[in-house]
């Protein structure tokens, strides 16, 4: 009977899952590539925060930025600026 009580008191390991994070740079970049890189980084940070708030541990591949980025531009020539939004899923366990 005592063994069953101990087993019930030990929490089960959390199931691995992905948390969708979102990033938005605002209208602050004059380079589309840098804009998307920053939006994806923001989305990954948001995803990791959601994972940790759920009690998990985020796992991000070292040296990589993975996510989907969309960009908008306004202006032309040297006066073009970009706003990027991104979605990234970070593995959480």
C-alpha atoms as a printed R data frame, in Angstrom:
   type eleno elety resid chain resno      x      y       z
1  ATOM     1    CA   UNK     A     1  0.000  0.000   0.000
2  ATOM     2    CA   UNK     A     2  2.859  2.363   0.841
3  ATOM     3    CA   UNK     A     3  4.497  1.855  -2.589
4  ATOM     4    CA   UNK     A     4  1.291  2.867  -4.358
5  ATOM     5    CA   UNK     A     5  1.216  6.097  -2.329
6  ATOM     6    CA   UNK     A     6  4.740  6.999  -3.424
7  ATOM     7    CA   UNK     A     7  3.975  6.290  -7.072
8  ATOM     8    CA   UNK     A     8  0.916  8.531  -6.926
9  ATOM     9    CA   UNK     A     9  2.937 11.379  -5.373
10 ATOM    10    CA   UNK     A    10  5.569 11.422  -8.138
11 ATOM    11    CA   UNK     A    11  4.415 13.619 -11.025
12 ATOM    12    CA   UNK     A    12  4.316 12.027 -14.453
13 ATOM    13    CA   UNK     A    13  6.807 13.439 -16.962
14 ATOM    14    CA   UNK     A    14  5.326 16.096 -19.213
15 ATOM    15    CA   UNK     A    15  4.560 15.091 -22.750
16 ATOM    16    CA   UNK     A    16  6.779 16.686 -25.377
17 ATOM    17    CA   UNK     A    17  5.058 19.268 -27.525
18 ATOM    18    CA   UNK     A    18  5.571 22.464 -29.468
19 ATOM    19    CA   UNK     A    19  4.421 25.921 -28.406
20 ATOM    20    CA   UNK     A    20  3.699 28.444 -31.158
21 ATOM    21    CA   UNK     A    21  5.458 31.744 -30.558
22 ATOM    22    CA   UNK     A    22  4.971 34.990 -32.456
23 ATOM    23    CA   UNK     A    23  7.271 37.911 -33.188
24 ATOM    24    CA   UNK     A    24  6.681 41.372 -34.670
25 ATOM    25    CA   UNK     A    25  9.475 43.856 -35.347
26 ATOM    26    CA   UNK     A    26  7.347 46.883 -36.089
27 ATOM    27    CA   UNK     A    27  8.478 49.276 -38.828
28 ATOM    28    CA   UNK     A    28 12.114 49.424 -37.800
29 ATOM    29    CA   UNK     A    29 14.350 47.720 -40.387
30 ATOM    30    CA   UNK     A    30 15.877 48.868 -43.656
31 ATOM    31    CA   UNK     A    31 17.040 45.336 -44.527
32 ATOM    32    CA   UNK     A    32 14.522 42.547 -45.160
33 ATOM    33    CA   UNK     A    33 16.854 39.687 -44.169
34 ATOM    34    CA   UNK     A    34 17.771 41.284 -40.840
35 ATOM    35    CA   UNK     A    35 14.096 42.068 -40.250
36 ATOM    36    CA   UNK     A    36 13.075 38.414 -40.731
37 ATOM    37    CA   UNK     A    37 15.972 37.162 -38.598
38 ATOM    38    CA   UNK     A    38 14.852 39.420 -35.747
39 ATOM    39    CA   UNK     A    39 11.170 38.473 -36.088
40 ATOM    40    CA   UNK     A    40 12.046 34.763 -35.964
41 ATOM    41    CA   UNK     A    41 14.285 35.314 -32.928
42 ATOM    42    CA   UNK     A    42 11.424 37.133 -31.177
43 ATOM    43    CA   UNK     A    43  9.031 34.302 -32.067
44 ATOM    44    CA   UNK     A    44 11.444 31.687 -30.717
45 ATOM    45    CA   UNK     A    45 11.870 33.666 -27.485
46 ATOM    46    CA   UNK     A    46  8.093 33.883 -27.130
47 ATOM    47    CA   UNK     A    47  7.729 30.140 -27.739
48 ATOM    48    CA   UNK     A    48 10.397 29.351 -25.132
49 ATOM    49    CA   UNK     A    49  8.647 31.603 -22.616
50 ATOM    50    CA   UNK     A    50  5.341 29.792 -23.207
51 ATOM    51    CA   UNK     A    51  7.097 26.436 -22.744
52 ATOM    52    CA   UNK     A    52  8.753 27.492 -19.489
53 ATOM    53    CA   UNK     A    53  5.503 29.000 -18.173
54 ATOM    54    CA   UNK     A    54  3.885 25.585 -18.770
55 ATOM    55    CA   UNK     A    55  6.622 23.950 -16.652
56 ATOM    56    CA   UNK     A    56  8.663 22.568 -19.546
57 ATOM    57    CA   UNK     A    57 12.197 23.003 -20.833
58 ATOM    58    CA   UNK     A    58 12.660 24.458 -24.310
59 ATOM    59    CA   UNK     A    59 15.038 22.822 -26.770
60 ATOM    60    CA   UNK     A    60 16.324 25.059 -29.576
61 ATOM    61    CA   UNK     A    61 18.767 23.759 -32.128
62 ATOM    62    CA   UNK     A    62 22.074 25.492 -31.577
63 ATOM    63    CA   UNK     A    63 23.014 28.087 -34.166
64 ATOM    64    CA   UNK     A    64 19.737 27.943 -36.030
65 ATOM    65    CA   UNK     A    65 16.785 30.224 -36.503
66 ATOM    66    CA   UNK     A    66 13.752 28.285 -37.630
67 ATOM    67    CA   UNK     A    67 10.372 29.825 -38.291
68 ATOM    68    CA   UNK     A    68  8.117 31.375 -40.894
69 ATOM    69    CA   UNK     A    69  8.523 35.053 -41.673
70 ATOM    70    CA   UNK     A    70  6.328 37.476 -43.575
71 ATOM    71    CA   UNK     A    71  7.396 40.998 -44.388
72 ATOM    72    CA   UNK     A    72  5.754 44.236 -45.460
73 ATOM    73    CA   UNK     A    73  7.596 47.171 -46.972
74 ATOM    74    CA   UNK     A    74  6.818 50.812 -47.444
75 ATOM    75    CA   UNK     A    75  8.732 53.575 -49.091
76 ATOM    76    CA   UNK     A    76 11.157 53.123 -51.965
77 ATOM    77    CA   UNK     A    77 14.837 53.143 -52.701
78 ATOM    78    CA   UNK     A    78 16.944 54.222 -49.745
79 ATOM    79    CA   UNK     A    79 13.809 55.141 -47.812
80 ATOM    80    CA   UNK     A    80 12.290 51.637 -47.814
81 ATOM    81    CA   UNK     A    81 11.552 50.188 -44.390
82 ATOM    82    CA   UNK     A    82 10.302 46.744 -43.411
83 ATOM    83    CA   UNK     A    83  8.030 45.281 -40.804
84 ATOM    84    CA   UNK     A    84  8.295 41.545 -40.237
85 ATOM    85    CA   UNK     A    85  6.125 39.074 -38.395
86 ATOM    86    CA   UNK     A    86  7.091 35.491 -37.691
87 ATOM    87    CA   UNK     A    87  5.832 32.278 -36.168
88 ATOM    88    CA   UNK     A    88  8.172 29.710 -34.602
89 ATOM    89    CA   UNK     A    89  7.583 26.435 -32.805
90 ATOM    90    CA   UNK     A    90 10.173 25.444 -30.195
91 ATOM    91    CA   UNK     A    91 10.305 21.861 -28.945
92 ATOM    92    CA   UNK     A    92  9.308 21.666 -25.316
93 ATOM    93    CA   UNK     A    93  9.599 18.764 -22.885
